Short mmCIF file of C-alpha atoms and ligand atoms in Angstrom, two decimals:
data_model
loop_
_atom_site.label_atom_id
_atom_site.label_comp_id
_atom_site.label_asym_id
_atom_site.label_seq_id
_atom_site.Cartn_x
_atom_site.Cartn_y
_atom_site.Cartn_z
CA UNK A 170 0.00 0.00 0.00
CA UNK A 171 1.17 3.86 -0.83
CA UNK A 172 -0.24 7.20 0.04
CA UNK A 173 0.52 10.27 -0.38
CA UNK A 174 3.45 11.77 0.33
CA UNK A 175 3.50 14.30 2.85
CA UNK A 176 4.79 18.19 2.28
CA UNK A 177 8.44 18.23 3.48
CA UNK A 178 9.43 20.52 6.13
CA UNK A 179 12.46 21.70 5.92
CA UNK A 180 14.82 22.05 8.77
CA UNK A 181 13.98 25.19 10.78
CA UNK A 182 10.36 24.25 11.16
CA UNK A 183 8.87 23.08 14.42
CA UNK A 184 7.50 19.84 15.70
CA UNK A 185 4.63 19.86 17.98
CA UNK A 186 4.83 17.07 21.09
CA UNK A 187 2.09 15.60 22.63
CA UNK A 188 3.38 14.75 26.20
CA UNK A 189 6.42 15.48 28.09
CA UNK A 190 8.32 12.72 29.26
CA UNK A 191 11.26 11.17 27.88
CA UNK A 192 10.39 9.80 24.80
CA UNK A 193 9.32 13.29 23.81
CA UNK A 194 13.04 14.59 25.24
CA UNK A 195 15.07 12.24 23.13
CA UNK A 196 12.67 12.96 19.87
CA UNK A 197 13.19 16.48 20.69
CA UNK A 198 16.99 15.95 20.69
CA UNK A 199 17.07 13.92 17.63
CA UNK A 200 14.88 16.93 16.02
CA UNK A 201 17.64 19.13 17.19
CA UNK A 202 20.27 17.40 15.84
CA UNK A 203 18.56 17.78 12.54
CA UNK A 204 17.69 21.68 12.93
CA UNK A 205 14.17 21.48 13.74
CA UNK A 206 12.96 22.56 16.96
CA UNK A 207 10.36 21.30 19.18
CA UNK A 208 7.55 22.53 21.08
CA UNK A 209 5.92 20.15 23.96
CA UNK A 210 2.13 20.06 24.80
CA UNK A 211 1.27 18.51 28.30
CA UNK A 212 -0.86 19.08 31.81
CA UNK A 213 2.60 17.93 33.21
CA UNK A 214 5.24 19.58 30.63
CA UNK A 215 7.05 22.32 33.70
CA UNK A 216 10.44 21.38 34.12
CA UNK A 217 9.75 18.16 32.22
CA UNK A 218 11.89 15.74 30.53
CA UNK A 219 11.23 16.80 26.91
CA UNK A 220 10.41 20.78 27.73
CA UNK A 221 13.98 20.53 29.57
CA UNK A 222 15.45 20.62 25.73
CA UNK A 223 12.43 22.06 23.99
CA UNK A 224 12.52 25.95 22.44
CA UNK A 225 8.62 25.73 24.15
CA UNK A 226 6.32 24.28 26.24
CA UNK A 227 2.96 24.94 26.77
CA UNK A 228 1.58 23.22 29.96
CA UNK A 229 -2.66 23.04 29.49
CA UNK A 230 -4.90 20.39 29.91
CA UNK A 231 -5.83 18.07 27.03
CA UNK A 232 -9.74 19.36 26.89
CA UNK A 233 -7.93 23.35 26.98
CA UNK A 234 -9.37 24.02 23.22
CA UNK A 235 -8.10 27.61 23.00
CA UNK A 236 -4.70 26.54 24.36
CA UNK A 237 -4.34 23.44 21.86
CA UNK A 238 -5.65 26.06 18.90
CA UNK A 239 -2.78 28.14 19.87
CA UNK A 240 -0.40 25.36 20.13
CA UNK A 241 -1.34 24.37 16.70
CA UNK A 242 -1.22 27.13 15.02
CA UNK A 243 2.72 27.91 16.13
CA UNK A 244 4.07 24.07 14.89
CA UNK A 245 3.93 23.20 11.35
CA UNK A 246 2.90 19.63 12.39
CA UNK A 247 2.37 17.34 15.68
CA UNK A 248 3.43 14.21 16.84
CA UNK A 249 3.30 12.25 20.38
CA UNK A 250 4.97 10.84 22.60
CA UNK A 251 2.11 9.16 24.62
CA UNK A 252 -0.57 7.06 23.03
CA UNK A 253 -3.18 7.74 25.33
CA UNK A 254 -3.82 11.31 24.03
CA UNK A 255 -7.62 11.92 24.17
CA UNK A 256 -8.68 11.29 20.62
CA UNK A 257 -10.95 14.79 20.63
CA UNK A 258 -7.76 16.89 21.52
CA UNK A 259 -6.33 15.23 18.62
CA UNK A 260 -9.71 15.61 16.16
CA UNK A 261 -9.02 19.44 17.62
CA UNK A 262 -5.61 19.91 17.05
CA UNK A 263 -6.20 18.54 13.11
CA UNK A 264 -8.24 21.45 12.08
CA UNK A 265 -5.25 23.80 12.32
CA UNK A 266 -2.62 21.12 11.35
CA UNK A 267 -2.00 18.07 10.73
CA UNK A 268 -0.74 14.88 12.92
CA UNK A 269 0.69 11.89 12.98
CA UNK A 270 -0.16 9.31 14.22
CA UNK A 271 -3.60 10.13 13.75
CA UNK A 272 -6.80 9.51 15.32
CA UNK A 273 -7.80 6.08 14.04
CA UNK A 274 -4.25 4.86 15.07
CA UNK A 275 -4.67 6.06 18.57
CA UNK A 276 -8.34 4.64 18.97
CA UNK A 277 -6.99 1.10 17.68
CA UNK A 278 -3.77 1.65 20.24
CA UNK A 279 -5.55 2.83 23.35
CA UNK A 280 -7.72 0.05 23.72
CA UNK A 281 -6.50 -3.70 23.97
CA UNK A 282 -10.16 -4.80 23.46
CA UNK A 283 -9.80 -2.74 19.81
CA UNK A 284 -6.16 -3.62 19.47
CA UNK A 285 -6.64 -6.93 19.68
CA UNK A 286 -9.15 -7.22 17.32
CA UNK A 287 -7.33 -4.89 14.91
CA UNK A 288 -4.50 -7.68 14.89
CA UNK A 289 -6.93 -10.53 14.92
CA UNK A 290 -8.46 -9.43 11.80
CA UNK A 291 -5.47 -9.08 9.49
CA UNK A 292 -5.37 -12.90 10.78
CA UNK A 293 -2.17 -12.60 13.30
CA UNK A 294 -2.57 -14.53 16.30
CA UNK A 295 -2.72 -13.37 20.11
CA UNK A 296 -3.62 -15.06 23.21
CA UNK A 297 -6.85 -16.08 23.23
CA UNK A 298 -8.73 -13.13 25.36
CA UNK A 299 -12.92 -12.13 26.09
CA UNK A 300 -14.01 -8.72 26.96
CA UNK A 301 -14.94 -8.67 31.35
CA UNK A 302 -17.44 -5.98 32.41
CA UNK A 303 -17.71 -7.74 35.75
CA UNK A 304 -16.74 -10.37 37.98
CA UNK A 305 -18.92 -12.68 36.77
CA UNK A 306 -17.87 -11.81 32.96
CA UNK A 307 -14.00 -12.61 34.62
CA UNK A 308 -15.17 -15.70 35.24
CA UNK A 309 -16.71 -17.15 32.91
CA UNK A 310 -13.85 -15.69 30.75
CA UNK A 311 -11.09 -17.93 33.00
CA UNK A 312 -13.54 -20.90 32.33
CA UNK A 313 -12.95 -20.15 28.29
CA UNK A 314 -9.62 -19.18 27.82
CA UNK A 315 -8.22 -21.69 30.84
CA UNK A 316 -7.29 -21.63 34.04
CA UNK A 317 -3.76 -18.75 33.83
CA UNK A 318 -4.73 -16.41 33.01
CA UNK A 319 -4.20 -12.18 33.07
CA UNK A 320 -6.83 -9.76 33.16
CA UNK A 321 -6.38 -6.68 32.68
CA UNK A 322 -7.62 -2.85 32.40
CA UNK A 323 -8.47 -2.12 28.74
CA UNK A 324 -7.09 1.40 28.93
CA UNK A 325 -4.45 3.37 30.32
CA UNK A 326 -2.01 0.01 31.82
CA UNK A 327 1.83 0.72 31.54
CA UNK A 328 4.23 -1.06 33.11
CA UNK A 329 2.50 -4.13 34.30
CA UNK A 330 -0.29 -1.51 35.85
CA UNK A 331 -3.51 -2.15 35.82
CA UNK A 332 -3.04 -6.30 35.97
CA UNK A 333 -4.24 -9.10 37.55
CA UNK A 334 -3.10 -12.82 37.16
CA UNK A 335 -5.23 -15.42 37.90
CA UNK A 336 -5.35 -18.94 38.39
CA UNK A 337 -8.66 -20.94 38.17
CA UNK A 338 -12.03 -18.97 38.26
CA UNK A 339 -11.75 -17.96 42.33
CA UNK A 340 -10.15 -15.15 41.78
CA UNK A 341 -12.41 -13.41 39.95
CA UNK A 342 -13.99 -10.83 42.27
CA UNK A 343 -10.57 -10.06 43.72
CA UNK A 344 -9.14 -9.98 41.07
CA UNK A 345 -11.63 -7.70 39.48
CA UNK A 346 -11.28 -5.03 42.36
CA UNK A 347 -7.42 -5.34 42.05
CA UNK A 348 -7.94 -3.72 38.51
CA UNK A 349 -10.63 -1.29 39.28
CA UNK A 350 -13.42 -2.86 38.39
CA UNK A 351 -16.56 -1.25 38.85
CA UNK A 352 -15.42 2.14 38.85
CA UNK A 353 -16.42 4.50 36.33
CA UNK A 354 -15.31 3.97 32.67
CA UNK A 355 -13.02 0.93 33.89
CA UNK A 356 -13.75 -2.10 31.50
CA UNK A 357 -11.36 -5.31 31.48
CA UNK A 358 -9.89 -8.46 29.18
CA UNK A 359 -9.14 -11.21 30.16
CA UNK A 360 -5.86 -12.85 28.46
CA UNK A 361 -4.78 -16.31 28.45
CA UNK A 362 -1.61 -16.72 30.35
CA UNK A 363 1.34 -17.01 27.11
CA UNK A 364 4.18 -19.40 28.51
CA UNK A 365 6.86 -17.82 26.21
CA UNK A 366 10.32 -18.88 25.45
CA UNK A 367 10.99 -14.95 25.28
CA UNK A 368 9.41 -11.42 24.54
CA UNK A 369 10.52 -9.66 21.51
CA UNK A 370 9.25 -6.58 19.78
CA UNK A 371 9.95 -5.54 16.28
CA UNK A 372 10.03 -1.08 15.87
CA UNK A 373 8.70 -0.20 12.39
CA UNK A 374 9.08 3.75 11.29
CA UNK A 375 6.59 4.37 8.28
CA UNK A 376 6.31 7.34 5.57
CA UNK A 377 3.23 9.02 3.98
CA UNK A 378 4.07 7.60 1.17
CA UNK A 379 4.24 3.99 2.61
CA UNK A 380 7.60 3.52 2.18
CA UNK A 381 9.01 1.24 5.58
CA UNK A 382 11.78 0.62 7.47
CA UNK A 383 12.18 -1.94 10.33
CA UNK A 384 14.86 -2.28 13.37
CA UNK A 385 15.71 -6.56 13.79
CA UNK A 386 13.47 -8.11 16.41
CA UNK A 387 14.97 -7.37 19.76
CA UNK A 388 14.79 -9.62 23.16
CA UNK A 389 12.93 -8.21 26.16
CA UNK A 390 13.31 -9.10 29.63
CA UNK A 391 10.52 -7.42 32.36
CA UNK A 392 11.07 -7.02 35.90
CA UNK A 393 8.10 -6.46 38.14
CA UNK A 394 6.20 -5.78 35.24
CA UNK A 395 9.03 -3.17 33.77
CA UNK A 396 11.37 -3.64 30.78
CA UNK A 397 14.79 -4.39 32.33
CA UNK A 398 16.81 -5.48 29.13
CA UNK A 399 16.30 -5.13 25.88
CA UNK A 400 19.15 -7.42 23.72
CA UNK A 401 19.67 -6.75 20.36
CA UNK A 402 18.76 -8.64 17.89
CA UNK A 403 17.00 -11.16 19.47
CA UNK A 404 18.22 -14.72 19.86
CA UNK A 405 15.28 -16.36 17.84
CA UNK A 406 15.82 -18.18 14.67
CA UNK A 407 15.89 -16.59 11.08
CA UNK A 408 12.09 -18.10 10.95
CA UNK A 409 10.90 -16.15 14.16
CA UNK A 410 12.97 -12.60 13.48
CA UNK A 411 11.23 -12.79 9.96
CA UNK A 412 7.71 -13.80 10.96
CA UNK A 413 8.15 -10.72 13.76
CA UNK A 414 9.33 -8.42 11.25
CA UNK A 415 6.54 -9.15 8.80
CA UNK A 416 3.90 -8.83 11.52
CA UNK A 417 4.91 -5.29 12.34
CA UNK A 418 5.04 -4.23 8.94
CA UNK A 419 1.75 -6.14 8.44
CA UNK A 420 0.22 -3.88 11.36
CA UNK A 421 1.72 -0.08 10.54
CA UNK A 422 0.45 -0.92 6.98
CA UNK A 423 -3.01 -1.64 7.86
CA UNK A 424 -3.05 1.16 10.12
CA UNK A 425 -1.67 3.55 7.90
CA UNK A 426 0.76 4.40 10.08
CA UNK A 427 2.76 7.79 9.68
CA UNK A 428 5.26 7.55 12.14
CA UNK A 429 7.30 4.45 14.20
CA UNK A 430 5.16 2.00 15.57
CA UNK A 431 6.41 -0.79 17.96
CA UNK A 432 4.42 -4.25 18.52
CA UNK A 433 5.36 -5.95 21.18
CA UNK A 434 5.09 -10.24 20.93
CA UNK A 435 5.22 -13.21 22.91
CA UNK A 436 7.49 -16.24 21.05
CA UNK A 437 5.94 -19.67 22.09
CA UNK A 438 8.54 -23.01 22.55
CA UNK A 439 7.42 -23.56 19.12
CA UNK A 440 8.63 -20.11 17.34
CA UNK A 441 5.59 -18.90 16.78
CA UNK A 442 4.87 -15.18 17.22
CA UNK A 443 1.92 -13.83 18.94
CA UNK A 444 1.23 -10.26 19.52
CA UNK A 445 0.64 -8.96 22.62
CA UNK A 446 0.40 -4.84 22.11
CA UNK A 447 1.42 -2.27 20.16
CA UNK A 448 2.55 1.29 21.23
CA UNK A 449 2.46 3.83 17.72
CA UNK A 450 5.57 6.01 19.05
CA UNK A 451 9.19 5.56 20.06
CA UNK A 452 9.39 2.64 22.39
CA UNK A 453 11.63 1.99 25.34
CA UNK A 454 12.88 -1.16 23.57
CA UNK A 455 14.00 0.94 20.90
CA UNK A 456 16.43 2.86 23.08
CA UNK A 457 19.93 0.66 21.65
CA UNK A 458 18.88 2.13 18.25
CA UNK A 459 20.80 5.35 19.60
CA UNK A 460 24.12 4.15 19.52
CA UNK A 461 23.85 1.04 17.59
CA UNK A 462 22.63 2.10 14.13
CA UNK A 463 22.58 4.54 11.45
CA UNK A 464 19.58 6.41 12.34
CA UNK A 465 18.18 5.81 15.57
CA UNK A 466 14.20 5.64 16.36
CA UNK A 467 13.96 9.07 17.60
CA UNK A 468 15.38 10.23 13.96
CA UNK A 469 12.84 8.30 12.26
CA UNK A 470 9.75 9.57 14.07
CA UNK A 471 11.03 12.82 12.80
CA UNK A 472 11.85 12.30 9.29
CA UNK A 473 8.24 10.32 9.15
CA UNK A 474 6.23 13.03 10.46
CA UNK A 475 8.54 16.03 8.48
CA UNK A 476 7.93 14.32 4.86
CA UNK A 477 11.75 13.50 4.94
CA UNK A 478 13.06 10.03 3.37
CA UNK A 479 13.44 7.61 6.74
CA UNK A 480 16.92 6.52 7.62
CA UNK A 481 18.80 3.79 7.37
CA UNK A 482 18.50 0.76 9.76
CA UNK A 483 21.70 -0.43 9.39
CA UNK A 484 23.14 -2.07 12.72
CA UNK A 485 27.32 -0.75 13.58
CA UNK A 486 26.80 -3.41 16.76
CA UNK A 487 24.64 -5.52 18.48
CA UNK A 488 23.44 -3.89 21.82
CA UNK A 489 22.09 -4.62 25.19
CA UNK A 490 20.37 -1.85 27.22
CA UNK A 491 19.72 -1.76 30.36
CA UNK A 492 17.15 0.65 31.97
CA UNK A 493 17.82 2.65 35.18
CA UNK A 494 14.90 2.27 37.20
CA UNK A 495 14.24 4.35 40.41
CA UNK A 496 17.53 4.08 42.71
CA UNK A 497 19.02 2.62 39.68
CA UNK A 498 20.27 5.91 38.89
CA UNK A 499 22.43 6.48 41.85
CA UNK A 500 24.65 4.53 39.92
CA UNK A 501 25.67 6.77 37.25
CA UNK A 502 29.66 8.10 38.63
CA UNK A 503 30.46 4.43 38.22
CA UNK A 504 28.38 4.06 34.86
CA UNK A 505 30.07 6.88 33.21
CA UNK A 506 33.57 5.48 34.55
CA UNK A 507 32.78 2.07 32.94
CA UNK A 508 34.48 2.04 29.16
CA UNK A 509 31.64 1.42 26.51
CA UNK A 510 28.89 2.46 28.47
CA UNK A 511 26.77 4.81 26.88
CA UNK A 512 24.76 6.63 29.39
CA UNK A 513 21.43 8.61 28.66
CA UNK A 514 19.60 10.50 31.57
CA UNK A 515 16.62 11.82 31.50
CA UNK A 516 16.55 15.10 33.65
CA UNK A 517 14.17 13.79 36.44
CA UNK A 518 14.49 15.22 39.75
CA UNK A 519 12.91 12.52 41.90
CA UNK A 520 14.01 9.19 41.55
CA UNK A 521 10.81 7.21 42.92
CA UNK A 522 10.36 3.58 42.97
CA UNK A 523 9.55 2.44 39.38
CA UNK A 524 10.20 5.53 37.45
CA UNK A 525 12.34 5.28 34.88
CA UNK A 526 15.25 7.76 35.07
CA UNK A 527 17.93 7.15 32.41
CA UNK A 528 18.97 3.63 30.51
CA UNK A 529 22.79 2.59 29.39
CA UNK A 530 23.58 1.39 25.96
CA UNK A 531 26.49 -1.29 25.64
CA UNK A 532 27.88 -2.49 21.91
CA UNK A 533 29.15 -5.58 21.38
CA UNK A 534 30.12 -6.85 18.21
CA UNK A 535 27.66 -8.16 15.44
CA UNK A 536 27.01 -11.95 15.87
N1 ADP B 775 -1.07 -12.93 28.32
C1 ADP B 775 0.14 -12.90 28.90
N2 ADP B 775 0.87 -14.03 29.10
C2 ADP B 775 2.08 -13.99 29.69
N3 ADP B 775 2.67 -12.85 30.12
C3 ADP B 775 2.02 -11.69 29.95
C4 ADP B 775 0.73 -11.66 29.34
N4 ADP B 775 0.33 -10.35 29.29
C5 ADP B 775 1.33 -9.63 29.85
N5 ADP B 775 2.34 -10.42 30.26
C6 ADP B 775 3.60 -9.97 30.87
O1 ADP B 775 3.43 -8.68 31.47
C7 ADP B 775 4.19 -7.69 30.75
C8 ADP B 775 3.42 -6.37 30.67
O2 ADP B 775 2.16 -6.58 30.01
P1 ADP B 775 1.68 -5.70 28.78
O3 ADP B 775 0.43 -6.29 28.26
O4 ADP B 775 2.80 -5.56 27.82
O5 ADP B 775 1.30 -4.34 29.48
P2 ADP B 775 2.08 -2.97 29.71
O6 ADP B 775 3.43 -3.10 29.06
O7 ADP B 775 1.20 -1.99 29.02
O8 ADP B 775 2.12 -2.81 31.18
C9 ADP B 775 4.45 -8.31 29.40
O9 ADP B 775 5.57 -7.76 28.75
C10 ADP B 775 4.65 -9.78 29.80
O10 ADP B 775 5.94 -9.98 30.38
MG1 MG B 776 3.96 -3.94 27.25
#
């Protein structure tokens, strides 16, 4: 499939960023590099990550229509860092410019119940899952998709929030309230639990003209429900790498993606690839990209979204990164003494349990 290409703005103009943290500082700094600058939109951009290297930053709510009118109307397009943008503040924002991703990625990418049947329809497998209004709905859903199982908030989880594993039908109610059940707007899905040989997730960047490129599948390793490592390329066979690859193409085509999308997957014993979720920005297991290859995923979010050809791919080194979570960071004297280590910070003040505050890159050579 092709579109259209977009217009191409030329370096000088300014990208509009939809949410603060540090996904939007390291696009920001890639924009930079290329003479563009950036301008963050968030409740919480003061003193934030990505306003930190930003020319601007306007801090508003996501419902503030005159601010986000104003916002638009000084960028010469928008992007976003955070997938869970309200879709109206996006509808908003597009009658004074455009962006990208746009509104039918994000309602596909906010929802698991939607995303899953997105990914279900091109015919690409997933655990087997059932919508759960209730704790009855939870299970009866245990009773169909087996005993482990995960169920978990349809909107708004990160980092293993918003979860609940069960085993066997009894834990239904508790379950249920573990998630939030019952309170307003809170609907859930129950997964069946995916006893993988590893996690890998495959970052596709996408023009508006269609054209692709894809980083190899990586290897992901969670702790407490965070991403820990991310090794790079994944040790999976040829078979696996290329059935991951051709998935996350598959999906950013049928999306019409403009931008870098990321789809996370579950590899069975078997090889087999199923997807678990999808995230349509810069992804944290994207981070090695930065000092591993040619251009680096940041780059390619901003040559998507400028109407620029996307870069090149190309690997100098295989890579393992390692995130610095919380207290993590109190370790960055001997970090930056350690030979090799690339070291990237963020710029948050507070380092609180779970928060991720930096990550370090290490090369080693190509297998
Ligand atoms: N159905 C499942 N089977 C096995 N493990 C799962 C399943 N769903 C989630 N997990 C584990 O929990 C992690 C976080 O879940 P995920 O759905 O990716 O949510 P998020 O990253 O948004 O918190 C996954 O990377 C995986 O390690
Ligand atoms: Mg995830």
């Amino acid at each position: 499939m092709t579109g259209t290409p977009l217009p191409r703005l030329a370096p000088g103009s300014t990208i509009g960023m939809l949410g603060a943290g540090q996904l939007g500082r390291m696009t920001a700094l890639a924009a930079a590099r290329l003479g563009y600058t950036t301008h963050v939109y968030a409740p919480d951009a003061a003193d934030s990550p990505a306003s930190q290297v930003s020319a601007a930053a306007t801090v508003a709510d996501w419902d503030d229509l005159d601010a986000l009118e104003r916002f638009a109307r000084s960028v010469d397009v928008v992007t976003l860092e955070w997938e869970n943008v309200p879709v109206a503040t996006v509808e908003h924002l597009r009658r004074f410019t455009a962006v990208h991703p746009g509104p039918n990625v994000l309602s596909v990418a906010q929802d698991r119940i939607a995303e899953k049947s997105f990914v279900n329809a091109l015919g690409i497998a997933t655990a087997p899952w059932r919508p759960a209004g209730s704790a009855d709905d939870v299970a009866r859903a245990v009773a169909e998709v087996g005993p482990r199982c995960v169920l978990k908030s349809t909107r708004l989880g990160y980092d293993g929030k918003g979860q609940a594993r069960l085993d066997g039908g009894d834990g239904a109610a508790a379950a249920w309230a573990a998630i939030g059940g019952g309170k307003a707007g809170v609907e859930g899905i129950v997964e069946g639990f995916v006893t993988f040989a590893c996690e890998v997730s495959v970052i596709v960047a996408r023009g508006g003209d269609g054209a692709m490129v894809a980083y190899p599948a990586v290897e992901n390793r969670h702790k407490d429900g965070i991403l820990d490592v991310t090794i790079a390329p994944a040790r999976v066979t040829p078979e696996t790498a290329a059935e991951a690859d051709r998935v996350a193409r598959r999906i950013a085509e049928a999306l019409d993606l403009v931008g870098v999308l990321a789809v996370e997957m579950f590899v069975t014993p078997d090889g087999a690839v199923l997807v678990n979720e999808m995230a349509p920005r810069p992804h944290n297991s994207g981070h090695w990209t930065m000092d591993a290859c040619a251009s680096d995923q940041f780059e390619q979010l901003v040559r998507a979204v400028c109407g620029l050809p996307l870069g090149s791919v190309e690997r100098v080194a295989d890579a393992e990164m390692t995130n610095l979570i919380g207290d993590d960071v109190l370790r960055w004297p001997e970090l930056l003494a350690e030979p090799g280590a690339r070291l990237h910070l963020y710029g948050k003040a507070e380092a609180r349990p779970g928060r991720k505050m930096g990550h370090v890159n290490r090369l080693v050579p190509r297998r």
